[in-house]
Amino acid sequence: MTNSSKIKVYQEVLEQIRFYIEKHQLSEGDKLPSERELSEQLNAARSSVREALRAIELLGLIETKHGEGTFLKTYRPYQTVELLATFVLRESTTKNELLEVMEMLEHQCLIKVQEVITDNEIDILEQEILMHEEEHLHTYVFNYFFEKVKNQLLLKVWHLINNFVQASHELTPDQNYYLHLLKLIKDKNSVEISGLLKDFYQQNYVNAR
Amino acid sequence: MTNSSKIKVYQEVLEQIRFYIEKHQLSEGDKLPSERELSEQLNAARSSVREALRAIELLGLIETKHGEGTFLKTYRPYQTVELLATFVLRESTTKNELLEVMEMLEHQCLIKVQEVITDNEIDILEQEILMHEEEHLHTYVFNYFFEKVKNQLLLKVWHLINNFVQASHELTPDQNYYLHLLKLIKDKNSVEISGLLKDFYQQNYVNAR
DNA sequence: TATTTCGGAGTGGTCAGACCACTCTTATGT
DNA sequence: ACATAAGAGTGGTCTGACCACTCCGAAATA
């Protein structure tokens, strides 16, 4: 009855493409069927297939090569980010939700990373931080941490959220923050790590009402 | 010269739509020009305009009402997250990673929920659990918790992971586990909550190596 | 006069088919 | 053996058609 009950063809196509990828265990660089082939197999007009493909192309999930075909791509959100940034309005609740989840992910990451990271690695990272420009420092440091934790899924979820956060409102990075964090990790001081993180995020939450 | 130098029509349309929104200071709920109108004004085929619109619709930036028009929408990243996640998860899906992230999400959820849930609500939920069949109990209970926390994004992420977990290897539900959990929440005993959760997941992790 | 009904105008949803531009393979000719 | 040209396959774009839905106002009705 309601509008939500009707699924558009291009959405169905999207679903089927996902199915196809799953079924054939495709991964980065693999080729998808041609637009005409998909059109025929899914019993949809080519224009509908294209609507679906263009949509996930914009998301950065596939790559299209004129005269060759459509290929799966490693997810790189950069193209989306700029677009989103223009549209993303200062919705305080959304921002806070993003930050809240982000804080949570990073908190867990820090707790886990302190158990596996070596003093030597911390020293090296410290040097990197001092050399690095402030730009993208947050992404750089936590990317390192998340990789150390060796949970790809966790890393990817964080990447996803982080990109949205960076797009909507830059976290203010500060070398000292990360250096302080490193020291606490070295001391395996979980309690203060939690405190420091909490303080940092407290500054960034948007005060609603 | 390279492939990147060529901008597709639908991308140009996208740019122009952004322009239009900026120029006319549109915000949530405002109406965009019709597809035919855009097509004419931008000198592009309607199908190209549609490719652009479908793409940003998938991103969740606009909403389309059959017979009425296309409207700007408050941006909520959730729909994208779901789609992206399917593609992202394609690569890393070991059970333990899933469970680890799941445990983490639920842990944070429980910590937060104990601060906002009332004794009365706990009692009601307890009744529900006793009546409920064991099937889907896990999903039911935590869905309730996550909604109480009032973070839609968190809920969505958990839903996603949960679906994968349920699909790949059923968590063994046990009424007593949830009743125990409820008691600890009522007592606001964070430490034991963490312990209980940890024990529960410990049983489910697959022993590697 | 007040109310209901109906149909047209505008809009999104979908399709079919055409043609162009590009890439790669292969057959052809030197 | 090599260079070249032709063809097949693919994405990029356009045109035009028809359907389904929403809305609103004019006409028919009470």
JSON list of N, CA and C in Angstrom, two decimals, chain A residues 8 10 14 18 21 26 50-51 54-55 57-59 61 64 72 75 80 82-84 86-88 91 94 97-98 100 104-105 108 112 151-153 156 164, chain B residues 8 10 14 18 21 50-51 54-55 57-59 61 64 74-76 78 80 83-84 86-92 97-98 100 104-105 108 112 151-154:
[
{"chain": "A", "resi": 8, "resn": "LYS", "atom": "N", "xyz": [11.94, -0.67, -7.00]},
{"chain": "A", "resi": 8, "resn": "LYS", "atom": "CA", "xyz": [12.21, -0.28, -8.37]},
{"chain": "A", "resi": 8, "resn": "LYS", "atom": "C", "xyz": [13.11, -1.31, -9.05]},
{"chain": "A", "resi": 10, "resn": "TYR", "atom": "N", "xyz": [15.75, -0.92, -10.82]},
{"chain": "A", "resi": 10, "resn": "TYR", "atom": "CA", "xyz": [17.19, -0.75, -10.64]},
{"chain": "A", "resi": 10, "resn": "TYR", "atom": "C", "xyz": [17.66, -1.25, -9.28]},
{"chain": "A", "resi": 14, "resn": "LEU", "atom": "N", "xyz": [20.35, -4.19, -8.62]},
{"chain": "A", "resi": 14, "resn": "LEU", "atom": "CA", "xyz": [21.42, -4.03, -7.63]},
{"chain": "A", "resi": 14, "resn": "LEU", "atom": "C", "xyz": [21.55, -5.28, -6.78]},
{"chain": "A", "resi": 18, "resn": "ARG", "atom": "N", "xyz": [24.67, -8.03, -6.59]},
{"chain": "A", "resi": 18, "resn": "ARG", "atom": "CA", "xyz": [25.26, -8.47, -5.33]},
{"chain": "A", "resi": 18, "resn": "ARG", "atom": "C", "xyz": [25.26, -9.98, -5.24]},
{"chain": "A", "resi": 21, "resn": "ILE", "atom": "N", "xyz": [27.87, -11.49, -7.51]},
{"chain": "A", "resi": 21, "resn": "ILE", "atom": "CA", "xyz": [29.22, -11.37, -6.96]},
{"chain": "A", "resi": 21, "resn": "ILE", "atom": "C", "xyz": [29.46, -12.42, -5.90]},
{"chain": "A", "resi": 26, "resn": "LEU", "atom": "N", "xyz": [33.43, -13.27, -6.72]},
{"chain": "A", "resi": 26, "resn": "LEU", "atom": "CA", "xyz": [34.27, -12.29, -7.40]},
{"chain": "A", "resi": 26, "resn": "LEU", "atom": "C", "xyz": [35.02, -11.43, -6.40]},
{"chain": "A", "resi": 50, "resn": "ARG", "atom": "N", "xyz": [21.78, 0.12, -16.24]},
{"chain": "A", "resi": 50, "resn": "ARG", "atom": "CA", "xyz": [22.73, 1.21, -16.15]},
{"chain": "A", "resi": 50, "resn": "ARG", "atom": "C", "xyz": [22.49, 2.08, -14.92]},
{"chain": "A", "resi": 51, "resn": "GLU", "atom": "N", "xyz": [21.24, 2.30, -14.60]},
{"chain": "A", "resi": 51, "resn": "GLU", "atom": "CA", "xyz": [20.96, 3.10, -13.40]},
{"chain": "A", "resi": 51, "resn": "GLU", "atom": "C", "xyz": [21.60, 2.45, -12.17]},
{"chain": "A", "resi": 54, "resn": "ARG", "atom": "N", "xyz": [25.51, 2.75, -12.54]},
{"chain": "A", "resi": 54, "resn": "ARG", "atom": "CA", "xyz": [26.01, 4.10, -12.31]},
{"chain": "A", "resi": 54, "resn": "ARG", "atom": "C", "xyz": [25.99, 4.43, -10.83]},
{"chain": "A", "resi": 55, "resn": "ALA", "atom": "N", "xyz": [24.96, 3.94, -10.17]},
{"chain": "A", "resi": 55, "resn": "ALA", "atom": "CA", "xyz": [24.83, 4.22, -8.74]},
{"chain": "A", "resi": 55, "resn": "ALA", "atom": "C", "xyz": [26.00, 3.61, -7.96]},
{"chain": "A", "resi": 57, "resn": "GLU", "atom": "N", "xyz": [28.75, 2.73, -9.19]},
{"chain": "A", "resi": 57, "resn": "GLU", "atom": "CA", "xyz": [30.00, 3.32, -9.68]},
{"chain": "A", "resi": 57, "resn": "GLU", "atom": "C", "xyz": [30.29, 4.59, -8.89]},
{"chain": "A", "resi": 58, "resn": "LEU", "atom": "N", "xyz": [29.25, 5.35, -8.67]},
{"chain": "A", "resi": 58, "resn": "LEU", "atom": "CA", "xyz": [29.42, 6.59, -7.91]},
{"chain": "A", "resi": 58, "resn": "LEU", "atom": "C", "xyz": [29.89, 6.28, -6.49]},
{"chain": "A", "resi": 59, "resn": "LEU", "atom": "N", "xyz": [29.43, 5.18, -5.98]},
{"chain": "A", "resi": 59, "resn": "LEU", "atom": "CA", "xyz": [29.85, 4.78, -4.64]},
{"chain": "A", "resi": 59, "resn": "LEU", "atom": "C", "xyz": [31.31, 4.33, -4.64]},
{"chain": "A", "resi": 61, "resn": "LEU", "atom": "N", "xyz": [32.35, 1.39, -6.04]},
{"chain": "A", "resi": 61, "resn": "LEU", "atom": "CA", "xyz": [32.46, -0.06, -5.87]},
{"chain": "A", "resi": 61, "resn": "LEU", "atom": "C", "xyz": [32.86, -0.77, -7.15]},
{"chain": "A", "resi": 64, "resn": "THR", "atom": "N", "xyz": [34.51, 1.33, -14.53]},
{"chain": "A", "resi": 64, "resn": "THR", "atom": "CA", "xyz": [33.96, 1.06, -15.84]},
{"chain": "A", "resi": 64, "resn": "THR", "atom": "C", "xyz": [34.99, 1.46, -16.89]},
{"chain": "A", "resi": 72, "resn": "LEU", "atom": "N", "xyz": [35.02, -5.04, -10.84]},
{"chain": "A", "resi": 72, "resn": "LEU", "atom": "CA", "xyz": [34.96, -4.82, -9.41]},
{"chain": "A", "resi": 72, "resn": "LEU", "atom": "C", "xyz": [36.21, -4.09, -8.97]},
{"chain": "A", "resi": 75, "resn": "TYR", "atom": "N", "xyz": [37.16, -1.00, -2.63]},
{"chain": "A", "resi": 75, "resn": "TYR", "atom": "CA", "xyz": [36.37, 0.13, -2.20]},
{"chain": "A", "resi": 75, "resn": "TYR", "atom": "C", "xyz": [37.23, 1.30, -1.76]},
{"chain": "A", "resi": 80, "resn": "THR", "atom": "N", "xyz": [32.99, 9.51, -3.31]},
{"chain": "A", "resi": 80, "resn": "THR", "atom": "CA", "xyz": [31.73, 9.78, -2.62]},
{"chain": "A", "resi": 80, "resn": "THR", "atom": "C", "xyz": [31.88, 10.95, -1.66]},
{"chain": "A", "resi": 82, "resn": "GLU", "atom": "N", "xyz": [33.50, 13.77, -1.43]},
{"chain": "A", "resi": 82, "resn": "GLU", "atom": "CA", "xyz": [33.32, 15.15, -1.84]},
{"chain": "A", "resi": 82, "resn": "GLU", "atom": "C", "xyz": [31.86, 15.47, -2.12]},
{"chain": "A", "resi": 83, "resn": "LEU", "atom": "N", "xyz": [31.24, 14.53, -2.79]},
{"chain": "A", "resi": 83, "resn": "LEU", "atom": "CA", "xyz": [29.84, 14.71, -3.12]},
{"chain": "A", "resi": 83, "resn": "LEU", "atom": "C", "xyz": [28.99, 14.83, -1.86]},
{"chain": "A", "resi": 84, "resn": "LEU", "atom": "N", "xyz": [29.22, 13.91, -0.96]},
{"chain": "A", "resi": 84, "resn": "LEU", "atom": "CA", "xyz": [28.45, 13.89, 0.27]},
{"chain": "A", "resi": 84, "resn": "LEU", "atom": "C", "xyz": [28.64, 15.18, 1.06]},
{"chain": "A", "resi": 86, "resn": "THR", "atom": "N", "xyz": [29.04, 18.08, 0.24]},
{"chain": "A", "resi": 86, "resn": "THR", "atom": "CA", "xyz": [28.21, 19.18, -0.22]},
{"chain": "A", "resi": 86, "resn": "THR", "atom": "C", "xyz": [26.79, 19.06, 0.31]},
{"chain": "A", "resi": 87, "resn": "PHE", "atom": "N", "xyz": [26.34, 17.84, 0.35]},
{"chain": "A", "resi": 87, "resn": "PHE", "atom": "CA", "xyz": [24.94, 17.62, 0.72]},
{"chain": "A", "resi": 87, "resn": "PHE", "atom": "C", "xyz": [24.74, 17.52, 2.23]},
{"chain": "A", "resi": 88, "resn": "VAL", "atom": "N", "xyz": [25.75, 16.97, 2.86]},
{"chain": "A", "resi": 88, "resn": "VAL", "atom": "CA", "xyz": [25.60, 16.74, 4.30]},
{"chain": "A", "resi": 88, "resn": "VAL", "atom": "C", "xyz": [25.42, 18.03, 5.04]},
{"chain": "A", "resi": 91, "resn": "GLU", "atom": "N", "xyz": [23.46, 18.27, 10.49]},
{"chain": "A", "resi": 91, "resn": "GLU", "atom": "CA", "xyz": [22.48, 17.55, 11.29]},
{"chain": "A", "resi": 91, "resn": "GLU", "atom": "C", "xyz": [23.17, 17.12, 12.57]},
{"chain": "A", "resi": 94, "resn": "THR", "atom": "N", "xyz": [22.95, 13.38, 13.58]},
{"chain": "A", "resi": 94, "resn": "THR", "atom": "CA", "xyz": [23.69, 12.46, 12.73]},
{"chain": "A", "resi": 94, "resn": "THR", "atom": "C", "xyz": [25.18, 12.53, 13.04]},
{"chain": "A", "resi": 97, "resn": "GLU", "atom": "N", "xyz": [25.91, 10.85, 16.23]},
{"chain": "A", "resi": 97, "resn": "GLU", "atom": "CA", "xyz": [25.83, 9.40, 16.11]},
{"chain": "A", "resi": 97, "resn": "GLU", "atom": "C", "xyz": [27.10, 8.85, 15.49]},
{"chain": "A", "resi": 98, "resn": "LEU", "atom": "N", "xyz": [27.54, 9.53, 14.47]},
{"chain": "A", "resi": 98, "resn": "LEU", "atom": "CA", "xyz": [28.77, 9.10, 13.81]},
{"chain": "A", "resi": 98, "resn": "LEU", "atom": "C", "xyz": [29.93, 9.13, 14.80]},
{"chain": "A", "resi": 100, "resn": "GLU", "atom": "N", "xyz": [29.86, 9.06, 17.98]},
{"chain": "A", "resi": 100, "resn": "GLU", "atom": "CA", "xyz": [29.68, 8.10, 19.06]},
{"chain": "A", "resi": 100, "resn": "GLU", "atom": "C", "xyz": [30.18, 6.72, 18.65]},
{"chain": "A", "resi": 104, "resn": "MET", "atom": "N", "xyz": [33.56, 4.67, 19.91]},
{"chain": "A", "resi": 104, "resn": "MET", "atom": "CA", "xyz": [33.45, 3.30, 20.38]},
{"chain": "A", "resi": 104, "resn": "MET", "atom": "C", "xyz": [34.44, 2.38, 19.68]},
{"chain": "A", "resi": 105, "resn": "LEU", "atom": "N", "xyz": [34.50, 2.52, 18.38]},
{"chain": "A", "resi": 105, "resn": "LEU", "atom": "CA", "xyz": [35.40, 1.68, 17.60]},
{"chain": "A", "resi": 105, "resn": "LEU", "atom": "C", "xyz": [36.85, 1.93, 18.01]},
{"chain": "A", "resi": 108, "resn": "GLN", "atom": "N", "xyz": [37.72, 0.49, 21.52]},
{"chain": "A", "resi": 108, "resn": "GLN", "atom": "CA", "xyz": [37.99, -0.95, 21.48]},
{"chain": "A", "resi": 108, "resn": "GLN", "atom": "C", "xyz": [39.33, -1.24, 20.80]},
{"chain": "A", "resi": 112, "resn": "LYS", "atom": "N", "xyz": [42.60, -3.16, 22.47]},
{"chain": "A", "resi": 112, "resn": "LYS", "atom": "CA", "xyz": [43.17, -4.37, 21.88]},
{"chain": "A", "resi": 112, "resn": "LYS", "atom": "C", "xyz": [44.61, -4.15, 21.44]},
{"chain": "A", "resi": 151, "resn": "ASN", "atom": "N", "xyz": [42.10, -7.31, 12.60]},
{"chain": "A", "resi": 151, "resn": "ASN", "atom": "CA", "xyz": [40.71, -7.69, 12.32]},
{"chain": "A", "resi": 151, "resn": "ASN", "atom": "C", "xyz": [40.26, -6.83, 11.15]},
{"chain": "A", "resi": 152, "resn": "GLN", "atom": "N", "xyz": [40.26, -7.44, 10.00]},
{"chain": "A", "resi": 152, "resn": "GLN", "atom": "CA", "xyz": [39.97, -6.72, 8.76]},
{"chain": "A", "resi": 152, "resn": "GLN", "atom": "C", "xyz": [38.58, -6.10, 8.77]},
{"chain": "A", "resi": 153, "resn": "LEU", "atom": "N", "xyz": [37.67, -6.83, 9.34]},
{"chain": "A", "resi": 153, "resn": "LEU", "atom": "CA", "xyz": [36.30, -6.33, 9.38]},
{"chain": "A", "resi": 153, "resn": "LEU", "atom": "C", "xyz": [36.22, -5.05, 10.19]},
{"chain": "A", "resi": 156, "resn": "LYS", "atom": "N", "xyz": [37.64, -2.22, 8.37]},
{"chain": "A", "resi": 156, "resn": "LYS", "atom": "CA", "xyz": [36.79, -1.71, 7.30]},
{"chain": "A", "resi": 156, "resn": "LYS", "atom": "C", "xyz": [35.61, -0.92, 7.82]},
{"chain": "A", "resi": 164, "resn": "PHE", "atom": "N", "xyz": [33.06, 9.06, 6.58]},
{"chain": "A", "resi": 164, "resn": "PHE", "atom": "CA", "xyz": [31.89, 9.91, 6.73]},
{"chain": "A", "resi": 164, "resn": "PHE", "atom": "C", "xyz": [32.19, 11.05, 7.69]},
{"chain": "B", "resi": 8, "resn": "LYS", "atom": "N", "xyz": [31.78, 11.85, -17.70]},
{"chain": "B", "resi": 8, "resn": "LYS", "atom": "CA", "xyz": [30.54, 11.35, -18.27]},
{"chain": "B", "resi": 8, "resn": "LYS", "atom": "C", "xyz": [29.42, 12.35, -18.06]},
{"chain": "B", "resi": 10, "resn": "TYR", "atom": "N", "xyz": [26.45, 11.91, -16.96]},
{"chain": "B", "resi": 10, "resn": "TYR", "atom": "CA", "xyz": [25.72, 11.83, -15.70]},
{"chain": "B", "resi": 10, "resn": "TYR", "atom": "C", "xyz": [26.49, 12.49, -14.56]},
{"chain": "B", "resi": 14, "resn": "LEU", "atom": "N", "xyz": [25.26, 15.63, -12.31]},
{"chain": "B", "resi": 14, "resn": "LEU", "atom": "CA", "xyz": [25.41, 15.61, -10.86]},
{"chain": "B", "resi": 14, "resn": "LEU", "atom": "C", "xyz": [25.94, 16.95, -10.37]},
{"chain": "B", "resi": 18, "resn": "ARG", "atom": "N", "xyz": [24.08, 19.85, -8.02]},
{"chain": "B", "resi": 18, "resn": "ARG", "atom": "CA", "xyz": [24.69, 20.43, -6.83]},
{"chain": "B", "resi": 18, "resn": "ARG", "atom": "C", "xyz": [24.67, 21.95, -6.92]},
{"chain": "B", "resi": 21, "resn": "ILE", "atom": "N", "xyz": [21.21, 23.30, -6.33]},
{"chain": "B", "resi": 21, "resn": "ILE", "atom": "CA", "xyz": [20.83, 23.30, -4.92]},
{"chain": "B", "resi": 21, "resn": "ILE", "atom": "C", "xyz": [21.48, 24.45, -4.18]},
{"chain": "B", "resi": 50, "resn": "ARG", "atom": "N", "xyz": [18.54, 10.66, -15.29]},
{"chain": "B", "resi": 50, "resn": "ARG", "atom": "CA", "xyz": [18.09, 9.63, -14.36]},
{"chain": "B", "resi": 50, "resn": "ARG", "atom": "C", "xyz": [19.26, 8.89, -13.73]},
{"chain": "B", "resi": 51, "resn": "GLU", "atom": "N", "xyz": [20.29, 8.63, -14.51]},
{"chain": "B", "resi": 51, "resn": "GLU", "atom": "CA", "xyz": [21.46, 7.94, -13.95]},
{"chain": "B", "resi": 51, "resn": "GLU", "atom": "C", "xyz": [22.03, 8.73, -12.78]},
{"chain": "B", "resi": 54, "resn": "ARG", "atom": "N", "xyz": [19.42, 8.60, -9.84]},
{"chain": "B", "resi": 54, "resn": "ARG", "atom": "CA", "xyz": [19.39, 7.30, -9.17]},
{"chain": "B", "resi": 54, "resn": "ARG", "atom": "C", "xyz": [20.60, 7.13, -8.28]},
{"chain": "B", "resi": 55, "resn": "ALA", "atom": "N", "xyz": [21.73, 7.64, -8.75]},
{"chain": "B", "resi": 55, "resn": "ALA", "atom": "CA", "xyz": [22.96, 7.50, -7.98]},
{"chain": "B", "resi": 55, "resn": "ALA", "atom": "C", "xyz": [22.86, 8.24, -6.65]},
{"chain": "B", "resi": 57, "resn": "GLU", "atom": "N", "xyz": [20.17, 9.12, -5.27]},
{"chain": "B", "resi": 57, "resn": "GLU", "atom": "CA", "xyz": [19.07, 8.54, -4.50]},
{"chain": "B", "resi": 57, "resn": "GLU", "atom": "C", "xyz": [19.61, 7.38, -3.65]},
{"chain": "B", "resi": 58, "resn": "LEU", "atom": "N", "xyz": [20.47, 6.60, -4.29]},
{"chain": "B", "resi": 58, "resn": "LEU", "atom": "CA", "xyz": [21.06, 5.46, -3.57]},
{"chain": "B", "resi": 58, "resn": "LEU", "atom": "C", "xyz": [21.92, 5.95, -2.41]},
{"chain": "B", "resi": 59, "resn": "LEU", "atom": "N", "xyz": [22.52, 7.07, -2.60]},
{"chain": "B", "resi": 59, "resn": "LEU", "atom": "CA", "xyz": [23.33, 7.64, -1.52]},
{"chain": "B", "resi": 59, "resn": "LEU", "atom": "C", "xyz": [22.45, 8.15, -0.38]},
{"chain": "B", "resi": 61, "resn": "LEU", "atom": "N", "xyz": [20.49, 10.92, -0.64]},
{"chain": "B", "resi": 61, "resn": "LEU", "atom": "CA", "xyz": [20.45, 12.38, -0.60]},
{"chain": "B", "resi": 61, "resn": "LEU", "atom": "C", "xyz": [19.14, 12.95, -1.09]},
{"chain": "B", "resi": 64, "resn": "THR", "atom": "N", "xyz": [12.37, 10.20, -3.95]},
{"chain": "B", "resi": 64, "resn": "THR", "atom": "CA", "xyz": [11.62, 10.31, -5.19]},
{"chain": "B", "resi": 64, "resn": "THR", "atom": "C", "xyz": [10.19, 9.84, -4.94]},
{"chain": "B", "resi": 74, "resn": "THR", "atom": "N", "xyz": [16.91, 14.73, 4.18]},
{"chain": "B", "resi": 74, "resn": "THR", "atom": "CA", "xyz": [17.95, 14.85, 5.18]},
{"chain": "B", "resi": 74, "resn": "THR", "atom": "C", "xyz": [18.90, 13.67, 5.02]},
{"chain": "B", "resi": 75, "resn": "TYR", "atom": "N", "xyz": [20.15, 13.99, 5.01]},
{"chain": "B", "resi": 75, "resn": "TYR", "atom": "CA", "xyz": [21.11, 12.92, 4.76]},
{"chain": "B", "resi": 75, "resn": "TYR", "atom": "C", "xyz": [21.29, 11.99, 5.96]},
{"chain": "B", "resi": 76, "resn": "ARG", "atom": "N", "xyz": [21.12, 10.75, 5.70]},
{"chain": "B", "resi": 76, "resn": "ARG", "atom": "CA", "xyz": [21.37, 9.71, 6.71]},
{"chain": "B", "resi": 76, "resn": "ARG", "atom": "C", "xyz": [22.18, 8.63, 6.02]},
{"chain": "B", "resi": 78, "resn": "TYR", "atom": "N", "xyz": [22.80, 5.68, 6.57]},
{"chain": "B", "resi": 78, "resn": "TYR", "atom": "CA", "xyz": [22.50, 4.28, 6.83]},
{"chain": "B", "resi": 78, "resn": "TYR", "atom": "C", "xyz": [22.30, 3.41, 5.60]},
{"chain": "B", "resi": 80, "resn": "THR", "atom": "N", "xyz": [23.43, 3.69, 2.71]},
{"chain": "B", "resi": 80, "resn": "THR", "atom": "CA", "xyz": [24.68, 3.43, 2.03]},
{"chain": "B", "resi": 80, "resn": "THR", "atom": "C", "xyz": [25.49, 2.40, 2.80]},
{"chain": "B", "resi": 83, "resn": "LEU", "atom": "N", "xyz": [24.61, -1.10, 1.95]},
{"chain": "B", "resi": 83, "resn": "LEU", "atom": "CA", "xyz": [25.06, -1.53, 0.64]},
{"chain": "B", "resi": 83, "resn": "LEU", "atom": "C", "xyz": [26.58, -1.72, 0.60]},
{"chain": "B", "resi": 84, "resn": "LEU", "atom": "N", "xyz": [27.25, -0.73, 1.09]},
{"chain": "B", "resi": 84, "resn": "LEU", "atom": "CA", "xyz": [28.70, -0.80, 1.09]},
{"chain": "B", "resi": 84, "resn": "LEU", "atom": "C", "xyz": [29.19, -2.02, 1.84]},
{"chain": "B", "resi": 86, "resn": "THR", "atom": "N", "xyz": [27.95, -4.82, 2.30]},
{"chain": "B", "resi": 86, "resn": "THR", "atom": "CA", "xyz": [27.85, -6.09, 1.58]},
{"chain": "B", "resi": 86, "resn": "THR", "atom": "C", "xyz": [29.07, -6.30, 0.70]},
{"chain": "B", "resi": 87, "resn": "PHE", "atom": "N", "xyz": [29.46, -5.21, 0.08]},
{"chain": "B", "resi": 87, "resn": "PHE", "atom": "CA", "xyz": [30.61, -5.33, -0.79]},
{"chain": "B", "resi": 87, "resn": "PHE", "atom": "C", "xyz": [31.90, -5.45, 0.01]},
{"chain": "B", "resi": 88, "resn": "VAL", "atom": "N", "xyz": [31.96, -4.68, 1.07]},
{"chain": "B", "resi": 88, "resn": "VAL", "atom": "CA", "xyz": [33.15, -4.67, 1.89]},
{"chain": "B", "resi": 88, "resn": "VAL", "atom": "C", "xyz": [33.36, -6.02, 2.57]},
{"chain": "B", "resi": 89, "resn": "LEU", "atom": "N", "xyz": [32.27, -6.56, 3.03]},
{"chain": "B", "resi": 89, "resn": "LEU", "atom": "CA", "xyz": [32.36, -7.81, 3.78]},
{"chain": "B", "resi": 89, "resn": "LEU", "atom": "C", "xyz": [32.75, -8.98, 2.90]},
{"chain": "B", "resi": 90, "resn": "ARG", "atom": "N", "xyz": [32.56, -8.78, 1.63]},
{"chain": "B", "resi": 90, "resn": "ARG", "atom": "CA", "xyz": [32.87, -9.83, 0.67]},
{"chain": "B", "resi": 90, "resn": "ARG", "atom": "C", "xyz": [34.27, -10.38, 0.88]},
{"chain": "B", "resi": 91, "resn": "GLU", "atom": "N", "xyz": [35.17, -9.51, 1.32]},
{"chain": "B", "resi": 91, "resn": "GLU", "atom": "CA", "xyz": [36.56, -9.94, 1.41]},
{"chain": "B", "resi": 91, "resn": "GLU", "atom": "C", "xyz": [36.94, -10.55, 2.76]},
{"chain": "B", "resi": 92, "resn": "SER", "atom": "N", "xyz": [36.44, -9.97, 3.80]},
{"chain": "B", "resi": 92, "resn": "SER", "atom": "CA", "xyz": [36.87, -10.47, 5.11]},
{"chain": "B", "resi": 92, "resn": "SER", "atom": "C", "xyz": [35.69, -10.99, 5.89]},
{"chain": "B", "resi": 97, "resn": "GLU", "atom": "N", "xyz": [36.27, -12.86, 13.20]},
{"chain": "B", "resi": 97, "resn": "GLU", "atom": "CA", "xyz": [36.25, -11.41, 13.04]},
{"chain": "B", "resi": 97, "resn": "GLU", "atom": "C", "xyz": [34.83, -10.89, 13.23]},
{"chain": "B", "resi": 98, "resn": "LEU", "atom": "N", "xyz": [33.91, -11.59, 12.64]},
{"chain": "B", "resi": 98, "resn": "LEU", "atom": "CA", "xyz": [32.51, -11.20, 12.80]},
{"chain": "B", "resi": 98, "resn": "LEU", "atom": "C", "xyz": [32.11, -11.20, 14.27]},
{"chain": "B", "resi": 100, "resn": "GLU", "atom": "N", "xyz": [34.00, -11.07, 16.85]},
{"chain": "B", "resi": 100, "resn": "GLU", "atom": "CA", "xyz": [34.74, -10.09, 17.64]},
{"chain": "B", "resi": 100, "resn": "GLU", "atom": "C", "xyz": [34.07, -8.72, 17.56]},
{"chain": "B", "resi": 104, "resn": "MET", "atom": "N", "xyz": [31.99, -6.67, 20.49]},
{"chain": "B", "resi": 104, "resn": "MET", "atom": "CA", "xyz": [32.34, -5.29, 20.79]},
{"chain": "B", "resi": 104, "resn": "MET", "atom": "C", "xyz": [31.12, -4.38, 20.77]},
{"chain": "B", "resi": 105, "resn": "LEU", "atom": "N", "xyz": [30.33, -4.53, 19.71]},
{"chain": "B", "resi": 105, "resn": "LEU", "atom": "CA", "xyz": [29.14, -3.70, 19.57]},
{"chain": "B", "resi": 105, "resn": "LEU", "atom": "C", "xyz": [28.17, -3.94, 20.71]},
{"chain": "B", "resi": 108, "resn": "GLN", "atom": "N", "xyz": [29.44, -2.46, 24.08]},
{"chain": "B", "resi": 108, "resn": "GLN", "atom": "CA", "xyz": [29.20, -1.03, 24.18]},
{"chain": "B", "resi": 108, "resn": "GLN", "atom": "C", "xyz": [27.72, -0.72, 24.38]},
{"chain": "B", "resi": 112, "resn": "LYS", "atom": "N", "xyz": [25.98, 1.22, 27.58]},
{"chain": "B", "resi": 112, "resn": "LYS", "atom": "CA", "xyz": [25.17, 2.42, 27.41]},
{"chain": "B", "resi": 112, "resn": "LYS", "atom": "C", "xyz": [23.73, 2.23, 27.87]},
{"chain": "B", "resi": 151, "resn": "ASN", "atom": "N", "xyz": [20.78, 5.29, 18.97]},
{"chain": "B", "resi": 151, "resn": "ASN", "atom": "CA", "xyz": [21.77, 5.65, 17.95]},
{"chain": "B", "resi": 151, "resn": "ASN", "atom": "C", "xyz": [21.48, 4.78, 16.73]},
{"chain": "B", "resi": 152, "resn": "GLN", "atom": "N", "xyz": [20.83, 5.39, 15.78]},
{"chain": "B", "resi": 152, "resn": "GLN", "atom": "CA", "xyz": [20.37, 4.64, 14.61]},
{"chain": "B", "resi": 152, "resn": "GLN", "atom": "C", "xyz": [21.50, 3.99, 13.84]},
{"chain": "B", "resi": 153, "resn": "LEU", "atom": "N", "xyz": [22.59, 4.71, 13.78]},
{"chain": "B", "resi": 153, "resn": "LEU", "atom": "CA", "xyz": [23.74, 4.20, 13.05]},
{"chain": "B", "resi": 153, "resn": "LEU", "atom": "C", "xyz": [24.27, 2.94, 13.71]},
{"chain": "B", "resi": 154, "resn": "LEU", "atom": "N", "xyz": [24.39, 3.01, 15.02]},
{"chain": "B", "resi": 154, "resn": "LEU", "atom": "CA", "xyz": [24.88, 1.87, 15.77]},
{"chain": "B", "resi": 154, "resn": "LEU", "atom": "C", "xyz": [23.96, 0.66, 15.55]}
]
